């Protein structure tokens, strides 16, 4: 099963990707996580990506495409994968499609997470992430048992550098301009499933996703 989770920042892509990984045993590939890991390690790739990320802009296609395609060629992605945050432009989607086709593979389903803009801003500005294990929280919606500390590993919770309100609004604009057109792109290929328009919490959204996948 080769899946794409498509949606604006704050639409719950990461949360649903984690649930899908658990249920179906396929790895989640997040280009954002790959960049953040490289920034933490101080690699050349991390240094190059950081400026774009801090401004809420897209990292150039050539860089992202090389990284994402290399990652889905790894052994653990052979039986299936879930892309979270890639593709984000038509160029990236074209490159992904061509790369998979050349290997006799294809995308099976694209899950579009639809959430109104003000709700996106509310969710992201309240988001907190564990610096140690990456578990995700929200100051009011999903508070940790002990303030500022991760329930899973006890690590310190942090706000992502690009989750400040001004950067968030720019990221949503960038999404609407560059990534939203991918809905029509995959709809034409009969791969799109729209998720979340009539549901509320993460579990209800996940149930809708499982239904869309025929499960
Ligand atoms: P995310 O964690 O998916 O919200 O990604 C965080 C940031 O990483 C984005 O705002 C971009 O700057 C960069 N990024 C991640 N994935 C991509 C992509 N597919 N294309 C371009 N930039 C990306």
PDB file of C-alpha atoms and ligand atoms in Angstrom:
ATOM      1  CA  UNK A   1       0.000   0.000   0.000  1.00  0.00           C
ATOM      2  CA  UNK A   2       1.592   3.260  -1.164  1.00  0.00           C
ATOM      3  CA  UNK A   3      -0.146   6.289   0.313  1.00  0.00           C
ATOM      4  CA  UNK A   4       0.130  10.065   0.312  1.00  0.00           C
ATOM      5  CA  UNK A   5      -1.339  12.187   3.095  1.00  0.00           C
ATOM      6  CA  UNK A   6      -2.021  15.621   1.639  1.00  0.00           C
ATOM      7  CA  UNK A   7      -3.084  18.618   3.703  1.00  0.00           C
ATOM      8  CA  UNK A   8      -2.179  22.066   5.003  1.00  0.00           C
ATOM      9  CA  UNK A   9       0.167  22.444   7.973  1.00  0.00           C
ATOM     10  CA  UNK A  10      -1.905  21.624  11.058  1.00  0.00           C
ATOM     11  CA  UNK A  11      -4.410  19.456   9.198  1.00  0.00           C
ATOM     12  CA  UNK A  12      -3.359  16.432  11.261  1.00  0.00           C
ATOM     13  CA  UNK A  13      -1.150  14.720   8.652  1.00  0.00           C
ATOM     14  CA  UNK A  14       1.492  13.733  11.186  1.00  0.00           C
ATOM     15  CA  UNK A  15      -1.047  12.443  13.723  1.00  0.00           C
ATOM     16  CA  UNK A  16      -2.832  10.323  11.141  1.00  0.00           C
ATOM     17  CA  UNK A  17       0.457   9.124   9.637  1.00  0.00           C
ATOM     18  CA  UNK A  18       1.465   7.767  13.058  1.00  0.00           C
ATOM     19  CA  UNK A  19      -1.880   5.935  13.373  1.00  0.00           C
ATOM     20  CA  UNK A  20      -1.596   4.497   9.858  1.00  0.00           C
ATOM     21  CA  UNK A  21       1.923   3.265  10.538  1.00  0.00           C
ATOM     22  CA  UNK A  22       0.718   1.484  13.656  1.00  0.00           C
ATOM     23  CA  UNK A  23      -2.337  -0.075  11.977  1.00  0.00           C
ATOM     24  CA  UNK A  24      -0.827  -1.131   8.650  1.00  0.00           C
ATOM     25  CA  UNK A  25       2.850  -1.508   9.548  1.00  0.00           C
ATOM     26  CA  UNK A  26       4.075   0.747   6.753  1.00  0.00           C
ATOM     27  CA  UNK A  27       6.710   3.402   7.446  1.00  0.00           C
ATOM     28  CA  UNK A  28       5.769   7.081   7.421  1.00  0.00           C
ATOM     29  CA  UNK A  29       8.152   9.199   5.360  1.00  0.00           C
ATOM     30  CA  UNK A  30       8.102  12.854   6.387  1.00  0.00           C
ATOM     31  CA  UNK A  31      10.403  15.164   4.439  1.00  0.00           C
ATOM     32  CA  UNK A  32       9.930  17.761   7.212  1.00  0.00           C
ATOM     33  CA  UNK A  33      11.185  15.242   9.802  1.00  0.00           C
ATOM     34  CA  UNK A  34      14.168  14.373   7.580  1.00  0.00           C
ATOM     35  CA  UNK A  35      15.083  18.075   7.364  1.00  0.00           C
ATOM     36  CA  UNK A  36      14.617  18.599  11.125  1.00  0.00           C
ATOM     37  CA  UNK A  37      16.853  15.593  11.886  1.00  0.00           C
ATOM     38  CA  UNK A  38      19.520  17.044   9.578  1.00  0.00           C
ATOM     39  CA  UNK A  39      19.254  20.458  11.244  1.00  0.00           C
ATOM     40  CA  UNK A  40      19.664  18.831  14.662  1.00  0.00           C
ATOM     41  CA  UNK A  41      22.780  17.022  13.437  1.00  0.00           C
ATOM     42  CA  UNK A  42      24.176  20.145  11.781  1.00  0.00           C
ATOM     43  CA  UNK A  43      24.600  18.539   8.338  1.00  0.00           C
ATOM     44  CA  UNK A  44      25.076  20.527   5.118  1.00  0.00           C
ATOM     45  CA  UNK A  45      21.555  19.558   4.052  1.00  0.00           C
ATOM     46  CA  UNK A  46      20.184  20.820   7.376  1.00  0.00           C
ATOM     47  CA  UNK A  47      22.005  24.141   6.984  1.00  0.00           C
ATOM     48  CA  UNK A  48      20.636  24.559   3.477  1.00  0.00           C
ATOM     49  CA  UNK A  49      17.039  23.697   4.446  1.00  0.00           C
ATOM     50  CA  UNK A  50      16.851  25.729   7.677  1.00  0.00           C
ATOM     51  CA  UNK A  51      16.534  29.202   6.123  1.00  0.00           C
ATOM     52  CA  UNK A  52      13.597  28.152   3.940  1.00  0.00           C
ATOM     53  CA  UNK A  53      11.897  26.351   6.813  1.00  0.00           C
ATOM     54  CA  UNK A  54      12.257  29.250   9.263  1.00  0.00           C
ATOM     55  CA  UNK A  55      10.607  31.556   6.746  1.00  0.00           C
ATOM     56  CA  UNK A  56       7.816  29.066   6.080  1.00  0.00           C
ATOM     57  CA  UNK A  57       8.925  28.698   2.455  1.00  0.00           C
ATOM     58  CA  UNK A  58       9.355  25.504   0.477  1.00  0.00           C
ATOM     59  CA  UNK A  59      12.786  23.928   0.211  1.00  0.00           C
ATOM     60  CA  UNK A  60      13.672  23.878  -3.548  1.00  0.00           C
ATOM     61  CA  UNK A  61      12.237  20.955  -5.526  1.00  0.00           C
ATOM     62  CA  UNK A  62      15.607  19.527  -6.636  1.00  0.00           C
ATOM     63  CA  UNK A  63      16.719  19.029  -3.020  1.00  0.00           C
ATOM     64  CA  UNK A  64      13.432  17.618  -1.716  1.00  0.00           C
ATOM     65  CA  UNK A  65      12.872  15.285  -4.663  1.00  0.00           C
ATOM     66  CA  UNK A  66      16.319  13.663  -4.347  1.00  0.00           C
ATOM     67  CA  UNK A  67      15.825  13.073  -0.628  1.00  0.00           C
ATOM     68  CA  UNK A  68      12.275  11.740  -0.820  1.00  0.00           C
ATOM     69  CA  UNK A  69      12.942   9.378  -3.737  1.00  0.00           C
ATOM     70  CA  UNK A  70      16.076   7.985  -2.081  1.00  0.00           C
ATOM     71  CA  UNK A  71      14.079   7.340   1.064  1.00  0.00           C
ATOM     72  CA  UNK A  72      11.256   5.410  -0.649  1.00  0.00           C
ATOM     73  CA  UNK A  73      13.851   3.235  -2.410  1.00  0.00           C
ATOM     74  CA  UNK A  74      15.045   1.946   0.966  1.00  0.00           C
ATOM     75  CA  UNK A  75      14.238  -1.653   1.910  1.00  0.00           C
ATOM     76  CA  UNK A  76      11.609  -0.848   4.570  1.00  0.00           C
ATOM     77  CA  UNK A  77       9.472   0.983   1.982  1.00  0.00           C
ATOM     78  CA  UNK A  78       9.336  -1.938  -0.450  1.00  0.00           C
ATOM     79  CA  UNK A  79       6.078  -3.354   0.912  1.00  0.00           C
ATOM     80  CA  UNK A  80       4.491   0.072   1.140  1.00  0.00           C
ATOM     81  CA  UNK A  81       4.983   3.575   2.505  1.00  0.00           C
ATOM     82  CA  UNK A  82       3.096   6.607   3.606  1.00  0.00           C
ATOM     83  CA  UNK A  83       4.254  10.024   2.440  1.00  0.00           C
ATOM     84  CA  UNK A  84       3.596  12.884   4.885  1.00  0.00           C
ATOM     85  CA  UNK A  85       4.495  16.326   3.528  1.00  0.00           C
ATOM     86  CA  UNK A  86       5.659  15.159   0.112  1.00  0.00           C
ATOM     87  CA  UNK A  87       4.837  15.930  -2.681  1.00  0.00           C
ATOM     88  CA  UNK A  88       4.112  19.636  -2.149  1.00  0.00           C
ATOM     89  CA  UNK A  89       4.364  20.872  -5.759  1.00  0.00           C
ATOM     90  CA  UNK A  90       3.294  19.556  -9.170  1.00  0.00           C
ATOM     91  CA  UNK A  91       6.989  19.107 -10.052  1.00  0.00           C
ATOM     92  CA  UNK A  92       7.468  16.898  -6.996  1.00  0.00           C
ATOM     93  CA  UNK A  93       4.322  14.896  -7.841  1.00  0.00           C
ATOM     94  CA  UNK A  94       5.504  14.391 -11.446  1.00  0.00           C
ATOM     95  CA  UNK A  95       8.947  13.250 -10.268  1.00  0.00           C
ATOM     96  CA  UNK A  96       7.398  10.850  -7.741  1.00  0.00           C
ATOM     97  CA  UNK A  97       5.018   9.359 -10.330  1.00  0.00           C
ATOM     98  CA  UNK A  98       7.790   8.845 -12.888  1.00  0.00           C
ATOM     99  CA  UNK A  99      10.149   7.330 -10.321  1.00  0.00           C
ATOM    100  CA  UNK A 100       7.541   4.836  -9.088  1.00  0.00           C
ATOM    101  CA  UNK A 101       6.410   3.942 -12.619  1.00  0.00           C
ATOM    102  CA  UNK A 102      10.013   3.177 -13.621  1.00  0.00           C
ATOM    103  CA  UNK A 103      10.109   0.618 -10.791  1.00  0.00           C
ATOM    104  CA  UNK A 104       6.688  -0.848 -11.647  1.00  0.00           C
ATOM    105  CA  UNK A 105       5.129   0.761  -8.595  1.00  0.00           C
ATOM    106  CA  UNK A 106       2.347   3.327  -8.166  1.00  0.00           C
ATOM    107  CA  UNK A 107       0.502   5.443  -5.608  1.00  0.00           C
ATOM    108  CA  UNK A 108      -2.654   3.640  -4.411  1.00  0.00           C
ATOM    109  CA  UNK A 109      -4.454   6.448  -2.615  1.00  0.00           C
ATOM    110  CA  UNK A 110      -4.095  10.126  -1.745  1.00  0.00           C
ATOM    111  CA  UNK A 111      -5.804  11.191   1.481  1.00  0.00           C
ATOM    112  CA  UNK A 112      -6.697  14.901   1.486  1.00  0.00           C
ATOM    113  CA  UNK A 113      -7.137  16.326   4.995  1.00  0.00           C
ATOM    114  CA  UNK A 114      -9.559  19.264   4.746  1.00  0.00           C
ATOM    115  CA  UNK A 115      -9.558  21.733   7.670  1.00  0.00           C
ATOM    116  CA  UNK A 116     -10.639  25.444   7.741  1.00  0.00           C
ATOM    117  CA  UNK A 117      -7.775  28.008   7.922  1.00  0.00           C
ATOM    118  CA  UNK A 118      -8.534  29.518  11.359  1.00  0.00           C
ATOM    119  CA  UNK A 119      -8.662  26.031  12.863  1.00  0.00           C
ATOM    120  CA  UNK A 120      -5.243  25.301  11.283  1.00  0.00           C
ATOM    121  CA  UNK A 121      -3.749  28.419  12.895  1.00  0.00           C
ATOM    122  CA  UNK A 122      -5.266  27.558  16.293  1.00  0.00           C
ATOM    123  CA  UNK A 123      -3.916  24.024  16.136  1.00  0.00           C
ATOM    124  CA  UNK A 124      -0.387  24.864  15.024  1.00  0.00           C
ATOM    125  CA  UNK A 125       0.263  27.796  17.330  1.00  0.00           C
ATOM    126  CA  UNK A 126      -0.757  25.547  20.268  1.00  0.00           C
ATOM    127  CA  UNK A 127       1.281  22.589  19.069  1.00  0.00           C
ATOM    128  CA  UNK A 128       4.151  21.305  21.219  1.00  0.00           C
ATOM    129  CA  UNK A 129       6.542  18.534  20.222  1.00  0.00           C
ATOM    130  CA  UNK A 130       8.818  16.389  22.386  1.00  0.00           C
ATOM    131  CA  UNK A 131      12.434  17.301  21.631  1.00  0.00           C
ATOM    132  CA  UNK A 132      13.537  13.760  22.489  1.00  0.00           C
ATOM    133  CA  UNK A 133      11.032  11.353  20.887  1.00  0.00           C
ATOM    134  CA  UNK A 134       8.950  13.587  18.597  1.00  0.00           C
ATOM    135  CA  UNK A 135       5.555  12.862  20.211  1.00  0.00           C
ATOM    136  CA  UNK A 136       3.064  15.635  19.472  1.00  0.00           C
ATOM    137  CA  UNK A 137       0.839  17.592  21.931  1.00  0.00           C
ATOM    138  CA  UNK A 138      -1.445  20.645  21.996  1.00  0.00           C
ATOM    139  CA  UNK A 139      -1.601  23.095  24.903  1.00  0.00           C
ATOM    140  CA  UNK A 140      -5.396  22.739  25.253  1.00  0.00           C
ATOM    141  CA  UNK A 141      -6.494  19.867  22.957  1.00  0.00           C
ATOM    142  CA  UNK A 142      -3.878  17.246  23.885  1.00  0.00           C
ATOM    143  CA  UNK A 143      -2.121  18.475  27.035  1.00  0.00           C
ATOM    144  CA  UNK A 144       0.570  16.266  28.556  1.00  0.00           C
ATOM    145  CA  UNK A 145      -0.065  14.868  32.062  1.00  0.00           C
ATOM    146  CA  UNK A 146       2.799  17.012  33.450  1.00  0.00           C
ATOM    147  CA  UNK A 147       3.118  20.489  31.982  1.00  0.00           C
ATOM    148  CA  UNK A 148       5.989  20.832  29.527  1.00  0.00           C
ATOM    149  CA  UNK A 149       6.992  17.166  29.746  1.00  0.00           C
ATOM    150  CA  UNK A 150       6.398  14.293  27.338  1.00  0.00           C
ATOM    151  CA  UNK A 151       4.031  11.520  28.550  1.00  0.00           C
ATOM    152  CA  UNK A 152       5.959   8.925  26.546  1.00  0.00           C
ATOM    153  CA  UNK A 153       9.583   9.593  27.491  1.00  0.00           C
ATOM    154  CA  UNK A 154       9.623  12.535  29.936  1.00  0.00           C
ATOM    155  CA  UNK A 155      11.508  14.737  27.422  1.00  0.00           C
ATOM    156  CA  UNK A 156      11.013  18.522  27.334  1.00  0.00           C
ATOM    157  CA  UNK A 157       8.224  19.786  25.067  1.00  0.00           C
ATOM    158  CA  UNK A 158       9.122  22.497  22.587  1.00  0.00           C
ATOM    159  CA  UNK A 159       7.457  24.683  20.005  1.00  0.00           C
ATOM    160  CA  UNK A 160       8.794  24.118  16.489  1.00  0.00           C
ATOM    161  CA  UNK A 161      10.670  27.207  15.222  1.00  0.00           C
ATOM    162  CA  UNK A 162       8.281  27.469  12.270  1.00  0.00           C
ATOM    163  CA  UNK A 163       5.094  27.208  14.377  1.00  0.00           C
ATOM    164  CA  UNK A 164       5.025  30.922  15.316  1.00  0.00           C
ATOM    165  CA  UNK A 165       1.801  32.590  14.070  1.00  0.00           C
ATOM    166  CA  UNK A 166       3.366  34.756  11.357  1.00  0.00           C
ATOM    167  CA  UNK A 167       5.304  31.831   9.886  1.00  0.00           C
ATOM    168  CA  UNK A 168       2.217  29.622  10.122  1.00  0.00           C
ATOM    169  CA  UNK A 169       0.145  32.070   8.049  1.00  0.00           C
ATOM    170  CA  UNK A 170       2.900  32.133   5.431  1.00  0.00           C
ATOM    171  CA  UNK A 171       3.061  28.322   5.372  1.00  0.00           C
ATOM    172  CA  UNK A 172      -0.711  28.151   4.826  1.00  0.00           C
ATOM    173  CA  UNK A 173      -0.439  30.665   1.975  1.00  0.00           C
ATOM    174  CA  UNK A 174       2.401  28.640   0.445  1.00  0.00           C
ATOM    175  CA  UNK A 175       0.233  25.522   0.789  1.00  0.00           C
ATOM    176  CA  UNK A 176      -2.765  27.156  -0.917  1.00  0.00           C
ATOM    177  CA  UNK A 177      -0.619  28.395  -3.775  1.00  0.00           C
ATOM    178  CA  UNK A 178       1.694  25.418  -4.404  1.00  0.00           C
ATOM    179  CA  UNK A 179       0.220  22.313  -2.844  1.00  0.00           C
ATOM    180  CA  UNK A 180      -3.583  22.696  -2.935  1.00  0.00           C
ATOM    181  CA  UNK A 181      -3.568  22.198  -6.758  1.00  0.00           C
ATOM    182  CA  UNK A 182      -2.375  18.621  -6.118  1.00  0.00           C
ATOM    183  CA  UNK A 183      -5.937  17.765  -5.024  1.00  0.00           C
ATOM    184  CA  UNK A 184      -7.177  18.286  -8.591  1.00  0.00           C
ATOM    185  CA  UNK A 185      -4.010  16.591  -9.922  1.00  0.00           C
ATOM    186  CA  UNK A 186      -4.765  13.365  -8.022  1.00  0.00           C
ATOM    187  CA  UNK A 187      -8.529  13.662  -8.457  1.00  0.00           C
ATOM    188  CA  UNK A 188      -7.966  13.447 -12.218  1.00  0.00           C
ATOM    189  CA  UNK A 189      -6.051  10.228 -11.632  1.00  0.00           C
ATOM    190  CA  UNK A 190      -8.949   8.900  -9.518  1.00  0.00           C
ATOM    191  CA  UNK A 191      -6.714   8.561  -6.469  1.00  0.00           C
ATOM    192  CA  UNK A 192      -8.110  11.273  -4.188  1.00  0.00           C
ATOM    193  CA  UNK A 193     -10.121  10.632  -1.014  1.00  0.00           C
ATOM    194  CA  UNK A 194     -11.346  13.728   0.865  1.00  0.00           C
ATOM    195  CA  UNK A 195     -11.125  13.264   4.629  1.00  0.00           C
ATOM    196  CA  UNK A 196     -12.232  15.169   7.681  1.00  0.00           C
ATOM    197  CA  UNK A 197     -14.913  17.511   6.416  1.00  0.00           C
ATOM    198  CA  UNK A 198     -17.605  16.068   8.669  1.00  0.00           C
ATOM    199  CA  UNK A 199     -15.591  14.575  11.502  1.00  0.00           C
ATOM    200  CA  UNK A 200     -14.094  16.000  14.679  1.00  0.00           C
ATOM    201  CA  UNK A 201     -11.411  14.245  16.732  1.00  0.00           C
ATOM    202  CA  UNK A 202      -8.334  12.305  15.521  1.00  0.00           C
ATOM    203  CA  UNK A 203     -10.011   8.913  16.106  1.00  0.00           C
ATOM    204  CA  UNK A 204     -13.077   9.826  14.028  1.00  0.00           C
ATOM    205  CA  UNK A 205     -10.790  11.119  11.268  1.00  0.00           C
ATOM    206  CA  UNK A 206      -8.807   7.880  11.391  1.00  0.00           C
ATOM    207  CA  UNK A 207     -12.013   5.820  11.110  1.00  0.00           C
ATOM    208  CA  UNK A 208     -12.891   7.827   7.992  1.00  0.00           C
ATOM    209  CA  UNK A 209      -9.434   7.137   6.553  1.00  0.00           C
ATOM    210  CA  UNK A 210      -9.706   3.393   7.178  1.00  0.00           C
ATOM    211  CA  UNK A 211     -13.100   3.461   5.431  1.00  0.00           C
ATOM    212  CA  UNK A 212     -11.626   5.326   2.453  1.00  0.00           C
ATOM    213  CA  UNK A 213      -8.927   2.647   2.226  1.00  0.00           C
ATOM    214  CA  UNK A 214     -11.626  -0.007   2.084  1.00  0.00           C
ATOM    215  CA  UNK A 215     -10.825  -1.393   5.544  1.00  0.00           C
TER     216      UNK A 215
HETATM  217  P1  LIG B   1       6.426  19.831   7.634  1.00  0.00           P
HETATM  218  O1  LIG B   1       7.015  19.208   8.838  1.00  0.00           O
HETATM  219  O2  LIG B   1       5.920  18.825   6.639  1.00  0.00           O
HETATM  220  O3  LIG B   1       5.390  20.876   7.972  1.00  0.00           O
HETATM  221  O4  LIG B   1       7.628  20.595   6.888  1.00  0.00           O
HETATM  222  C1  LIG B   1       8.305  21.663   7.500  1.00  0.00           C
HETATM  223  C2  LIG B   1       9.038  22.504   6.459  1.00  0.00           C
HETATM  224  O5  LIG B   1       9.998  21.691   5.759  1.00  0.00           O
HETATM  225  C3  LIG B   1       8.162  23.090   5.371  1.00  0.00           C
HETATM  226  O6  LIG B   1       7.539  24.302   5.771  1.00  0.00           O
HETATM  227  C4  LIG B   1       9.190  23.295   4.251  1.00  0.00           C
HETATM  228  O7  LIG B   1      10.000  24.421   4.510  1.00  0.00           O
HETATM  229  C5  LIG B   1      10.065  22.063   4.388  1.00  0.00           C
HETATM  230  N1  LIG B   1       9.535  20.933   3.573  1.00  0.00           N
HETATM  231  C6  LIG B   1       9.096  19.726   4.032  1.00  0.00           C
HETATM  232  N2  LIG B   1       8.666  18.945   3.017  1.00  0.00           N
HETATM  233  C7  LIG B   1       8.815  19.685   1.884  1.00  0.00           C
HETATM  234  C8  LIG B   1       8.518  19.466   0.506  1.00  0.00           C
HETATM  235  N3  LIG B   1       7.957  18.313   0.085  1.00  0.00           N
HETATM  236  N4  LIG B   1       8.822  20.461  -0.375  1.00  0.00           N
HETATM  237  C9  LIG B   1       9.380  21.614   0.031  1.00  0.00           C
HETATM  238  N5  LIG B   1       9.655  21.901   1.310  1.00  0.00           N
HETATM  239  C10 LIG B   1       9.385  20.957   2.241  1.00  0.00           C
END
